[in-house]
PDB file of C-alpha atoms and ligand atoms in Angstrom:
ATOM      1  CA  MET A  28     -45.306  -0.951 -64.698  1.00 92.00           C
ATOM      2  CA  ILE A  29     -42.016  -1.376 -66.536  1.00 98.00           C
ATOM      3  CA  PRO A  30     -42.041  -4.306 -69.004  1.00 98.00           C
ATOM      4  CA  VAL A  31     -40.186  -7.413 -67.746  1.00 98.00           C
ATOM      5  CA  ILE A  32     -39.169  -9.287 -70.873  1.00 98.00           C
ATOM      6  CA  LYS A  33     -38.224 -12.932 -71.017  1.00 98.00           C
ATOM      7  CA  SER A  34     -37.389 -13.411 -74.693  1.00 98.00           C
ATOM      8  CA  ILE A  35     -34.424 -12.240 -76.765  1.00 98.00           C
ATOM      9  CA  LYS A  36     -36.749 -11.760 -79.730  1.00 98.00           C
ATOM     10  CA  GLU A  37     -38.904  -9.277 -77.844  1.00 98.00           C
ATOM     11  CA  VAL A  38     -35.908  -7.249 -76.643  1.00 99.00           C
ATOM     12  CA  ARG A  39     -34.745  -7.061 -80.259  1.00 98.00           C
ATOM     13  CA  GLU A  40     -38.178  -5.729 -81.284  1.00 98.00           C
ATOM     14  CA  TYR A  41     -37.854  -2.884 -78.760  1.00 98.00           C
ATOM     15  CA  VAL A  42     -34.307  -2.146 -79.918  1.00 98.00           C
ATOM     16  CA  LYS A  43     -35.372  -2.119 -83.571  1.00 98.00           C
ATOM     17  CA  ALA A  44     -38.271   0.263 -82.887  1.00 98.00           C
ATOM     18  CA  TRP A  45     -36.061   2.604 -80.813  1.00 98.00           C
ATOM     19  CA  ARG A  46     -33.378   2.635 -83.500  1.00 98.00           C
ATOM     20  CA  LYS A  47     -36.006   3.436 -86.136  1.00 98.00           C
ATOM     21  CA  ASP A  48     -36.922   6.509 -84.064  1.00 98.00           C
ATOM     22  CA  GLY A  49     -33.229   7.513 -83.817  1.00 98.00           C
ATOM     23  CA  LYS A  50     -33.064   6.825 -80.077  1.00 98.00           C
ATOM     24  CA  SER A  51     -29.847   6.076 -78.180  1.00 99.00           C
ATOM     25  CA  ILE A  52     -29.669   2.984 -75.970  1.00 99.00           C
ATOM     26  CA  GLY A  53     -27.907   2.364 -72.674  1.00 99.00           C
ATOM     27  CA  LEU A  54     -27.431  -1.145 -71.249  1.00 99.00           C
ATOM     28  CA  VAL A  55     -26.982  -1.924 -67.555  1.00 99.00           C
ATOM     29  CA  PRO A  56     -26.031  -5.595 -67.161  1.00 99.00           C
ATOM     30  CA  THR A  57     -26.870  -6.958 -63.687  1.00 98.00           C
ATOM     31  CA  MET A  58     -27.526 -10.204 -61.880  1.00 98.00           C
ATOM     32  CA  GLY A  59     -30.506  -8.667 -60.090  1.00 98.00           C
ATOM     33  CA  TYR A  60     -31.211  -8.210 -56.373  1.00 98.00           C
ATOM     34  CA  LEU A  61     -30.570  -4.582 -57.154  1.00 98.00           C
ATOM     35  CA  HIS A  62     -29.242  -2.095 -54.622  1.00 98.00           C
ATOM     36  CA  GLU A  63     -28.181   1.566 -54.590  1.00 98.00           C
ATOM     37  CA  GLY A  64     -25.011   0.706 -56.522  1.00 98.00           C
ATOM     38  CA  HIS A  65     -27.046  -0.683 -59.432  1.00 98.00           C
ATOM     39  CA  LYS A  66     -29.471   2.219 -59.110  1.00 98.00           C
ATOM     40  CA  SER A  67     -26.634   4.702 -59.651  1.00 98.00           C
ATOM     41  CA  LEU A  68     -25.738   2.889 -62.898  1.00 98.00           C
ATOM     42  CA  ILE A  69     -29.339   2.974 -64.126  1.00 99.00           C
ATOM     43  CA  VAL A  70     -29.809   6.654 -63.194  1.00 98.00           C
ATOM     44  CA  ARG A  71     -26.631   7.552 -65.088  1.00 98.00           C
ATOM     45  CA  ALA A  72     -27.660   5.418 -68.077  1.00 99.00           C
ATOM     46  CA  ALA A  73     -31.061   7.140 -68.114  1.00 99.00           C
ATOM     47  CA  ALA A  74     -29.396  10.568 -68.019  1.00 99.00           C
ATOM     48  CA  GLU A  75     -27.117   9.737 -70.961  1.00 99.00           C
ATOM     49  CA  ASN A  76     -29.443   7.695 -73.223  1.00 99.00           C
ATOM     50  CA  ASP A  77     -32.997   7.914 -74.557  1.00 99.00           C
ATOM     51  CA  CYS A  78     -33.756   4.298 -73.636  1.00 99.00           C
ATOM     52  CA  VAL A  79     -32.288   2.008 -70.991  1.00 99.00           C
ATOM     53  CA  ILE A  80     -32.274  -1.789 -70.887  1.00 99.00           C
ATOM     54  CA  VAL A  81     -31.469  -3.390 -67.539  1.00 99.00           C
ATOM     55  CA  SER A  82     -30.580  -7.047 -67.861  1.00 99.00           C
ATOM     56  CA  ASP A  83     -31.437  -9.008 -64.723  1.00 98.00           C
ATOM     57  CA  PHE A  84     -29.983 -12.483 -65.120  1.00 98.00           C
ATOM     58  CA  VAL A  85     -28.143 -14.688 -62.625  1.00 98.00           C
ATOM     59  CA  ASN A  86     -25.697 -16.060 -65.150  1.00 98.00           C
ATOM     60  CA  PRO A  87     -24.917 -19.716 -64.339  1.00 98.00           C
ATOM     61  CA  THR A  88     -21.745 -19.859 -66.434  1.00 98.00           C
ATOM     62  CA  GLN A  89     -19.828 -17.387 -64.289  1.00 98.00           C
ATOM     63  CA  PHE A  90     -20.247 -19.408 -61.079  1.00 98.00           C
ATOM     64  CA  GLY A  91     -17.772 -22.145 -60.163  1.00 97.00           C
ATOM     65  CA  PRO A  92     -19.023 -25.618 -59.133  1.00 95.00           C
ATOM     66  CA  ASN A  93     -18.809 -24.862 -55.390  1.00 91.00           C
ATOM     67  CA  GLU A  94     -20.087 -21.293 -55.593  1.00 96.00           C
ATOM     68  CA  ASP A  95     -23.423 -19.690 -54.757  1.00 96.00           C
ATOM     69  CA  PHE A  96     -25.396 -19.924 -58.040  1.00 97.00           C
ATOM     70  CA  GLU A  97     -28.349 -21.745 -56.411  1.00 96.00           C
ATOM     71  CA  THR A  98     -28.523 -19.485 -53.361  1.00 95.00           C
ATOM     72  CA  TYR A  99     -27.746 -16.173 -55.092  1.00 97.00           C
ATOM     73  CA  PRO A 100     -30.575 -13.846 -53.981  1.00 97.00           C
ATOM     74  CA  ARG A 101     -33.345 -13.089 -56.477  1.00 98.00           C
ATOM     75  CA  ASP A 102     -36.327 -10.691 -56.295  1.00 98.00           C
ATOM     76  CA  ILE A 103     -37.589  -9.596 -59.701  1.00 98.00           C
ATOM     77  CA  GLU A 104     -40.571  -7.655 -58.342  1.00 98.00           C
ATOM     78  CA  LYS A 105     -38.425  -5.458 -56.111  1.00 98.00           C
ATOM     79  CA  ASP A 106     -35.928  -5.094 -58.971  1.00 98.00           C
ATOM     80  CA  ALA A 107     -38.687  -3.966 -61.337  1.00 98.00           C
ATOM     81  CA  ALA A 108     -39.790  -1.231 -58.917  1.00 98.00           C
ATOM     82  CA  LEU A 109     -36.198   0.010 -58.521  1.00 98.00           C
ATOM     83  CA  CYS A 110     -35.602  -0.025 -62.292  1.00 98.00           C
ATOM     84  CA  GLU A 111     -38.761   1.933 -62.928  1.00 98.00           C
ATOM     85  CA  ALA A 112     -37.914   4.533 -60.253  1.00 98.00           C
ATOM     86  CA  ALA A 113     -34.383   4.877 -61.647  1.00 98.00           C
ATOM     87  CA  GLY A 114     -35.646   5.553 -65.185  1.00 98.00           C
ATOM     88  CA  ALA A 115     -35.103   2.252 -67.020  1.00 99.00           C
ATOM     89  CA  SER A 116     -37.250   1.485 -70.081  1.00 99.00           C
ATOM     90  CA  ILE A 117     -37.353  -2.317 -69.992  1.00 99.00           C
ATOM     91  CA  ILE A 118     -35.937  -5.198 -67.949  1.00 99.00           C
ATOM     92  CA  PHE A 119     -34.553  -8.249 -69.710  1.00 99.00           C
ATOM     93  CA  ASN A 120     -35.013 -11.190 -67.336  1.00 98.00           C
ATOM     94  CA  PRO A 121     -34.446 -14.385 -69.344  1.00 98.00           C
ATOM     95  CA  GLU A 122     -34.377 -17.966 -68.085  1.00 98.00           C
ATOM     96  CA  PRO A 123     -31.015 -19.754 -68.518  1.00 97.00           C
ATOM     97  CA  GLU A 124     -32.586 -21.875 -71.321  1.00 97.00           C
ATOM     98  CA  GLU A 125     -33.313 -18.697 -73.297  1.00 98.00           C
ATOM     99  CA  MET A 126     -29.678 -17.578 -73.062  1.00 98.00           C
ATOM    100  CA  TYR A 127     -27.909 -20.916 -73.486  1.00 97.00           C
ATOM    101  CA  VAL A 128     -29.337 -23.370 -76.011  1.00 92.00           C
ATOM    102  CA  ASN A 129     -26.787 -26.135 -76.612  1.00 94.00           C
ATOM    103  CA  ALA A 130     -24.126 -23.420 -76.576  1.00 94.00           C
ATOM    104  CA  LEU A 131     -20.607 -24.438 -77.620  1.00 96.00           C
ATOM    105  CA  THR A 132     -19.049 -20.982 -77.729  1.00 98.00           C
ATOM    106  CA  THR A 133     -17.078 -19.209 -75.013  1.00 98.00           C
ATOM    107  CA  VAL A 134     -15.593 -15.731 -75.105  1.00 98.00           C
ATOM    108  CA  SER A 135     -12.308 -15.786 -73.255  1.00 98.00           C
ATOM    109  CA  VAL A 136      -9.887 -12.951 -72.500  1.00 98.00           C
ATOM    110  CA  ASP A 137      -6.346 -14.102 -71.732  1.00 98.00           C
ATOM    111  CA  LYS A 138      -3.776 -12.907 -69.192  1.00 98.00           C
ATOM    112  CA  ILE A 139      -5.692 -10.219 -67.245  1.00 98.00           C
ATOM    113  CA  THR A 140      -8.238 -12.891 -66.254  1.00 98.00           C
ATOM    114  CA  LYS A 141      -5.574 -15.087 -64.653  1.00 98.00           C
ATOM    115  CA  VAL A 142      -4.761 -12.729 -61.769  1.00 98.00           C
ATOM    116  CA  LEU A 143      -6.704 -11.306 -58.775  1.00 98.00           C
ATOM    117  CA  CYS A 144     -10.213 -12.898 -58.757  1.00 98.00           C
ATOM    118  CA  GLY A 145      -9.252 -15.123 -61.714  1.00 98.00           C
ATOM    119  CA  LYS A 146      -6.842 -17.086 -59.505  1.00 97.00           C
ATOM    120  CA  SER A 147      -9.499 -18.362 -57.123  1.00 95.00           C
ATOM    121  CA  ARG A 148     -12.305 -18.242 -59.740  1.00 97.00           C
ATOM    122  CA  PRO A 149     -10.617 -19.714 -62.843  1.00 97.00           C
ATOM    123  CA  THR A 150     -13.746 -19.996 -65.028  1.00 98.00           C
ATOM    124  CA  HIS A 151     -15.499 -16.852 -63.794  1.00 98.00           C
ATOM    125  CA  PHE A 152     -14.388 -14.344 -66.437  1.00 98.00           C
ATOM    126  CA  ASP A 153     -15.117 -16.701 -69.344  1.00 98.00           C
ATOM    127  CA  GLY A 154     -18.695 -16.800 -68.058  1.00 98.00           C
ATOM    128  CA  VAL A 155     -18.811 -13.016 -67.652  1.00 98.00           C
ATOM    129  CA  CYS A 156     -17.300 -12.284 -71.084  1.00 99.00           C
ATOM    130  CA  THR A 157     -19.577 -14.762 -72.819  1.00 98.00           C
ATOM    131  CA  VAL A 158     -22.778 -13.445 -71.266  1.00 99.00           C
ATOM    132  CA  VAL A 159     -21.774  -9.793 -71.676  1.00 99.00           C
ATOM    133  CA  SER A 160     -20.957 -10.409 -75.378  1.00 98.00           C
ATOM    134  CA  LYS A 161     -24.375 -11.990 -75.783  1.00 98.00           C
ATOM    135  CA  LEU A 162     -26.054  -9.050 -74.024  1.00 99.00           C
ATOM    136  CA  PHE A 163     -24.125  -6.604 -76.234  1.00 99.00           C
ATOM    137  CA  ASN A 164     -25.372  -8.461 -79.321  1.00 98.00           C
ATOM    138  CA  ILE A 165     -28.953  -8.675 -78.058  1.00 98.00           C
ATOM    139  CA  ALA A 166     -29.265  -5.054 -76.883  1.00 98.00           C
ATOM    140  CA  SER A 167     -26.778  -3.420 -79.298  1.00 98.00           C
ATOM    141  CA  PRO A 168     -26.409  -0.456 -76.954  1.00 99.00           C
ATOM    142  CA  ASP A 169     -24.464   2.762 -77.542  1.00 99.00           C
ATOM    143  CA  ARG A 170     -23.181   2.630 -73.978  1.00 99.00           C
ATOM    144  CA  ALA A 171     -22.905  -0.042 -71.294  1.00 99.00           C
ATOM    145  CA  TYR A 172     -22.535   0.703 -67.578  1.00 99.00           C
ATOM    146  CA  PHE A 173     -20.509  -1.239 -65.011  1.00 98.00           C
ATOM    147  CA  GLY A 174     -19.585  -0.571 -61.385  1.00 98.00           C
ATOM    148  CA  GLN A 175     -15.999   0.070 -60.351  1.00 98.00           C
ATOM    149  CA  LYS A 176     -16.484  -2.314 -57.444  1.00 98.00           C
ATOM    150  CA  ASP A 177     -15.797  -5.116 -59.924  1.00 98.00           C
ATOM    151  CA  ALA A 178     -12.643  -3.349 -61.111  1.00 98.00           C
ATOM    152  CA  GLN A 179     -11.121  -6.411 -62.764  1.00 98.00           C
ATOM    153  CA  GLN A 180     -14.393  -7.180 -64.539  1.00 98.00           C
ATOM    154  CA  LEU A 181     -14.399  -3.647 -65.942  1.00 98.00           C
ATOM    155  CA  CYS A 182     -10.828  -3.955 -67.164  1.00 98.00           C
ATOM    156  CA  VAL A 183     -11.591  -7.347 -68.766  1.00 98.00           C
ATOM    157  CA  ILE A 184     -14.776  -6.081 -70.454  1.00 98.00           C
ATOM    158  CA  ARG A 185     -13.002  -2.999 -71.815  1.00 98.00           C
ATOM    159  CA  LYS A 186     -10.309  -5.238 -73.298  1.00 98.00           C
ATOM    160  CA  MET A 187     -12.879  -7.653 -74.707  1.00 98.00           C
ATOM    161  CA  ALA A 188     -14.831  -4.778 -76.291  1.00 98.00           C
ATOM    162  CA  ARG A 189     -11.646  -3.423 -77.896  1.00 98.00           C
ATOM    163  CA  ASP A 190     -10.400  -6.826 -79.042  1.00 98.00           C
ATOM    164  CA  LEU A 191     -13.752  -7.852 -80.551  1.00 98.00           C
ATOM    165  CA  ASN A 192     -14.536  -4.386 -81.975  1.00 98.00           C
ATOM    166  CA  PHE A 193     -17.784  -3.877 -80.108  1.00 98.00           C
ATOM    167  CA  ASP A 194     -18.790  -0.314 -80.992  1.00 98.00           C
ATOM    168  CA  ILE A 195     -19.995   0.329 -77.464  1.00 99.00           C
ATOM    169  CA  GLU A 196     -18.747   2.873 -74.953  1.00 98.00           C
ATOM    170  CA  ILE A 197     -17.916   1.120 -71.677  1.00 98.00           C
ATOM    171  CA  ILE A 198     -18.695   3.407 -68.759  1.00 98.00           C
ATOM    172  CA  SER A 199     -17.384   2.918 -65.246  1.00 98.00           C
ATOM    173  CA  CYS A 200     -19.381   4.211 -62.269  1.00 98.00           C
ATOM    174  CA  PRO A 201     -18.004   4.813 -58.750  1.00 98.00           C
ATOM    175  CA  ILE A 202     -18.455   2.361 -55.876  1.00 98.00           C
ATOM    176  CA  VAL A 203     -21.527   3.081 -53.748  1.00 98.00           C
ATOM    177  CA  ARG A 204     -21.034   2.417 -50.032  1.00 98.00           C
ATOM    178  CA  GLU A 205     -23.140   1.984 -46.918  1.00 98.00           C
ATOM    179  CA  ALA A 206     -22.859   4.851 -44.410  1.00 98.00           C
ATOM    180  CA  ASP A 207     -20.163   2.917 -42.503  1.00 98.00           C
ATOM    181  CA  GLY A 208     -18.038   2.303 -45.603  1.00 98.00           C
ATOM    182  CA  LEU A 209     -19.013  -1.252 -46.641  1.00 98.00           C
ATOM    183  CA  ALA A 210     -19.236  -1.432 -50.436  1.00 98.00           C
ATOM    184  CA  LYS A 211     -22.796  -2.262 -51.527  1.00 98.00           C
ATOM    185  CA  SER A 212     -23.133  -5.817 -52.809  1.00 98.00           C
ATOM    186  CA  SER A 213     -25.980  -8.259 -53.293  1.00 96.00           C
ATOM    187  CA  ARG A 214     -23.816 -10.739 -51.350  1.00 97.00           C
ATOM    188  CA  ASN A 215     -23.905  -8.528 -48.220  1.00 98.00           C
ATOM    189  CA  THR A 216     -27.288 -10.156 -47.538  1.00 97.00           C
ATOM    190  CA  TYR A 217     -25.419 -13.387 -46.653  1.00 98.00           C
ATOM    191  CA  LEU A 218     -23.741 -11.708 -43.650  1.00 98.00           C
ATOM    192  CA  ASP A 219     -25.088 -12.163 -40.138  1.00 98.00           C
ATOM    193  CA  GLU A 220     -24.753  -9.341 -37.624  1.00 98.00           C
ATOM    194  CA  LYS A 221     -21.229 -10.249 -36.473  1.00 98.00           C
ATOM    195  CA  GLU A 222     -20.029 -10.826 -40.016  1.00 98.00           C
ATOM    196  CA  ARG A 223     -21.542  -7.543 -41.152  1.00 98.00           C
ATOM    197  CA  LYS A 224     -19.369  -5.730 -38.587  1.00 98.00           C
ATOM    198  CA  ALA A 225     -16.329  -7.836 -39.502  1.00 98.00           C
ATOM    199  CA  ALA A 226     -16.815  -6.972 -43.196  1.00 98.00           C
ATOM    200  CA  LEU A 227     -15.807  -3.390 -42.445  1.00 98.00           C
ATOM    201  CA  CYS A 228     -12.183  -4.578 -42.404  1.00 98.00           C
ATOM    202  CA  LEU A 229     -12.192  -4.384 -46.225  1.00 98.00           C
ATOM    203  CA  SER A 230     -12.967  -0.681 -46.530  1.00 98.00           C
ATOM    204  CA  ARG A 231     -11.018   0.155 -43.360  1.00 98.00           C
ATOM    205  CA  SER A 232      -7.836  -1.566 -44.550  1.00 98.00           C
ATOM    206  CA  LEU A 233      -8.096   0.029 -47.986  1.00 98.00           C
ATOM    207  CA  ALA A 234      -8.523   3.469 -46.413  1.00 98.00           C
ATOM    208  CA  ILE A 235      -5.271   2.870 -44.505  1.00 98.00           C
ATOM    209  CA  GLY A 236      -3.491   1.893 -47.728  1.00 98.00           C
ATOM    210  CA  ARG A 237      -4.859   4.860 -49.588  1.00 98.00           C
ATOM    211  CA  THR A 238      -3.762   7.303 -46.877  1.00 98.00           C
ATOM    212  CA  MET A 239      -0.240   5.819 -46.955  1.00 97.00           C
ATOM    213  CA  ILE A 240      -0.004   6.385 -50.717  1.00 97.00           C
ATOM    214  CA  GLU A 241      -1.500   9.868 -50.469  1.00 95.00           C
ATOM    215  CA  ASN A 242       1.092  10.682 -47.798  1.00 96.00           C
ATOM    216  CA  GLY A 243       3.878   9.744 -50.186  1.00 95.00           C
ATOM    217  CA  GLU A 244       4.529   6.016 -49.572  1.00 96.00           C
ATOM    218  CA  HIS A 245       5.871   4.542 -52.825  1.00 95.00           C
ATOM    219  CA  ASP A 246       6.680   1.014 -51.725  1.00 98.00           C
ATOM    220  CA  ALA A 247       3.828  -1.250 -52.829  1.00 98.00           C
ATOM    221  CA  ALA A 248       5.004  -4.055 -50.524  1.00 98.00           C
ATOM    222  CA  ALA A 249       4.679  -1.765 -47.484  1.00 98.00           C
ATOM    223  CA  VAL A 250       1.170  -0.659 -48.503  1.00 98.00           C
ATOM    224  CA  LYS A 251       0.086  -4.248 -49.173  1.00 98.00           C
ATOM    225  CA  ALA A 252       1.455  -5.386 -45.822  1.00 98.00           C
ATOM    226  CA  ALA A 253      -0.424  -2.631 -43.981  1.00 98.00           C
ATOM    227  CA  ILE A 254      -3.696  -3.549 -45.727  1.00 98.00           C
ATOM    228  CA  ARG A 255      -3.205  -7.253 -45.022  1.00 98.00           C
ATOM    229  CA  ASP A 256      -2.302  -6.602 -41.347  1.00 98.00           C
ATOM    230  CA  GLU A 257      -5.478  -4.609 -40.823  1.00 98.00           C
ATOM    231  CA  ILE A 258      -7.628  -7.364 -42.371  1.00 98.00           C
ATOM    232  CA  GLU A 259      -5.865 -10.069 -40.372  1.00 98.00           C
ATOM    233  CA  LYS A 260      -6.728  -8.293 -37.107  1.00 98.00           C
ATOM    234  CA  GLU A 261     -10.313  -9.372 -37.799  1.00 98.00           C
ATOM    235  CA  PRO A 262     -10.825 -12.978 -36.580  1.00 98.00           C
ATOM    236  CA  LEU A 263     -13.760 -13.692 -38.943  1.00 98.00           C
ATOM    237  CA  ALA A 264     -11.801 -12.567 -42.008  1.00 98.00           C
ATOM    238  CA  LYS A 265      -9.618 -14.713 -44.255  1.00 98.00           C
ATOM    239  CA  VAL A 266      -7.640 -12.950 -46.995  1.00 98.00           C
ATOM    240  CA  ASP A 267      -8.024 -14.353 -50.518  1.00 98.00           C
ATOM    241  CA  TYR A 268      -5.757 -11.646 -51.973  1.00 98.00           C
ATOM    242  CA  VAL A 269      -4.405  -8.164 -51.370  1.00 98.00           C
ATOM    243  CA  GLU A 270      -2.838  -6.747 -54.546  1.00 98.00           C
ATOM    244  CA  LEU A 271      -1.567  -3.477 -55.948  1.00 98.00           C
ATOM    245  CA  VAL A 272      -1.598  -3.642 -59.738  1.00 98.00           C
ATOM    246  CA  ASP A 273      -1.330  -1.468 -62.814  1.00 96.00           C
ATOM    247  CA  THR A 274      -4.830  -0.274 -63.787  1.00 95.00           C
ATOM    248  CA  GLU A 275      -4.335  -1.207 -67.471  1.00 93.00           C
ATOM    249  CA  ASN A 276      -2.585  -4.588 -67.543  1.00 96.00           C
ATOM    250  CA  LEU A 277      -3.295  -5.687 -63.939  1.00 98.00           C
ATOM    251  CA  GLU A 278       0.372  -6.584 -63.427  1.00 97.00           C
ATOM    252  CA  ALA A 279       1.677  -6.232 -59.885  1.00 98.00           C
ATOM    253  CA  VAL A 280       3.464  -2.940 -59.232  1.00 97.00           C
ATOM    254  CA  ARG A 281       6.432  -2.381 -56.926  1.00 97.00           C
ATOM    255  CA  ASP A 282       6.122   1.365 -56.917  1.00 96.00           C
ATOM    256  CA  CYS A 283       2.801   3.088 -56.322  1.00 93.00           C
ATOM    257  CA  SER A 284       3.535   6.383 -58.027  1.00 86.00           C
ATOM    258  CA  GLY A 285       1.685   5.609 -61.324  1.00 84.00           C
ATOM    259  CA  GLY A 286      -1.977   4.683 -61.954  1.00 90.00           C
ATOM    260  CA  ILE A 287      -2.703   1.845 -59.552  1.00 96.00           C
ATOM    261  CA  LEU A 288      -5.572  -0.366 -58.526  1.00 98.00           C
ATOM    262  CA  ALA A 289      -5.468  -1.606 -54.932  1.00 98.00           C
ATOM    263  CA  ALA A 290      -7.817  -4.581 -54.706  1.00 98.00           C
ATOM    264  CA  VAL A 291      -8.754  -7.019 -51.970  1.00 98.00           C
ATOM    265  CA  ALA A 292     -10.866 -10.166 -51.779  1.00 98.00           C
ATOM    266  CA  VAL A 293     -11.687 -11.446 -48.316  1.00 98.00           C
ATOM    267  CA  TYR A 294     -13.786 -14.290 -46.984  1.00 98.00           C
ATOM    268  CA  ILE A 295     -15.984 -13.183 -44.104  1.00 98.00           C
ATOM    269  CA  GLY A 296     -17.158 -16.551 -42.851  1.00 97.00           C
ATOM    270  CA  LYS A 297     -18.293 -18.274 -46.060  1.00 96.00           C
ATOM    271  CA  THR A 298     -19.011 -15.047 -47.941  1.00 97.00           C
ATOM    272  CA  ARG A 299     -16.362 -13.786 -50.343  1.00 98.00           C
ATOM    273  CA  LEU A 300     -16.350  -9.980 -50.605  1.00 98.00           C
ATOM    274  CA  ILE A 301     -14.260  -7.664 -52.787  1.00 98.00           C
ATOM    275  CA  ASP A 302     -13.383  -3.972 -52.601  1.00 98.00           C
ATOM    276  CA  ASN A 303     -10.821  -1.653 -54.143  1.00 98.00           C
ATOM    277  CA  PHE A 304      -9.638   1.857 -54.821  1.00 98.00           C
ATOM    278  CA  ILE A 305      -7.954   3.388 -57.841  1.00 97.00           C
ATOM    279  CA  ILE A 306      -5.370   6.147 -57.794  1.00 96.00           C
ATOM    280  CA  ASP A 307      -4.824   7.629 -61.254  1.00 86.00           C
TER     281      ASP A 307
HETATM  282  O1  PAF B 420     -21.372  -7.662 -62.456  1.00 70.58           O
HETATM  283  C1  PAF B 420     -22.290  -8.491 -62.603  1.00 70.58           C
HETATM  284  O2  PAF B 420     -23.328  -8.456 -61.929  1.00 70.58           O
HETATM  285  C2  PAF B 420     -22.136  -9.601 -63.630  1.00 70.58           C
HETATM  286  O3  PAF B 420     -20.839 -10.102 -63.637  1.00 70.58           O
HETATM  287  C3  PAF B 420     -22.573  -9.188 -65.045  1.00 70.58           C
HETATM  288  C4  PAF B 420     -21.668  -8.103 -65.628  1.00 70.58           C
HETATM  289  C5  PAF B 420     -24.008  -8.713 -65.009  1.00 70.58           C
HETATM  290  C6  PAF B 420     -22.508 -10.398 -65.989  1.00 70.58           C
HETATM  291  O4  PAF B 420     -23.352 -11.430 -65.567  1.00 70.58           O
END
């Protein structure tokens, strides 16, 4: 069975031994409760590196006070089986006390963390950047793998890695969806049957927006309105945001002819879901 490691020291021993043998290392940071989306990251990491570390850590510092840290689903045994099948070498599954001992340091990226998810989750990206920096320092990987579903997170981590000179290639992997279009997410487990059906308004509305752009619509306001209208047809849905932004600086665009990220966040009942598409 794949080793499930609790201590930073032990991960470092693996890393040191692999480096001594000239092996390359891929890191897949996760919060566990792994699904096909995570699996695709691990499979890719295993194809591109000699050794793969999957971190499996529900990071308390990226949850707001009224968010779902306590209830976030956890299942390390199932995760271990998936990691092993996908080709990971070790799992790093620390307790919060191992990661944060009287910590006084925060890694914070400005500007691009203040928009989209950052508006309704003002402390979220500080938590993400801090834990990802720590994981980069613990695992010292050659490459780190993130899903495009968290498009803003990817953009923020790329910027952080550039700004702090992490010599790590940040690799983005496509969104994995259920057969009916719902983007895979550990939070989908919160949805009851009615909400699960209602949640399809995210992917459906984005598909409408995408088709408009592909058919030549340039006006971002028109595309945004069409996406919002489709979501608002769903009685269980409440829009947090619908935005069309530049893929690099995340600033709102008026014209959708350049590289754009169309991103939505929607509450389905109490569950907040996100989805997006990118047109280069
Ligand atoms: O995307 C996630 O699951 C988390 O934000 C990450 C990158 C593992 C940091 O805790």
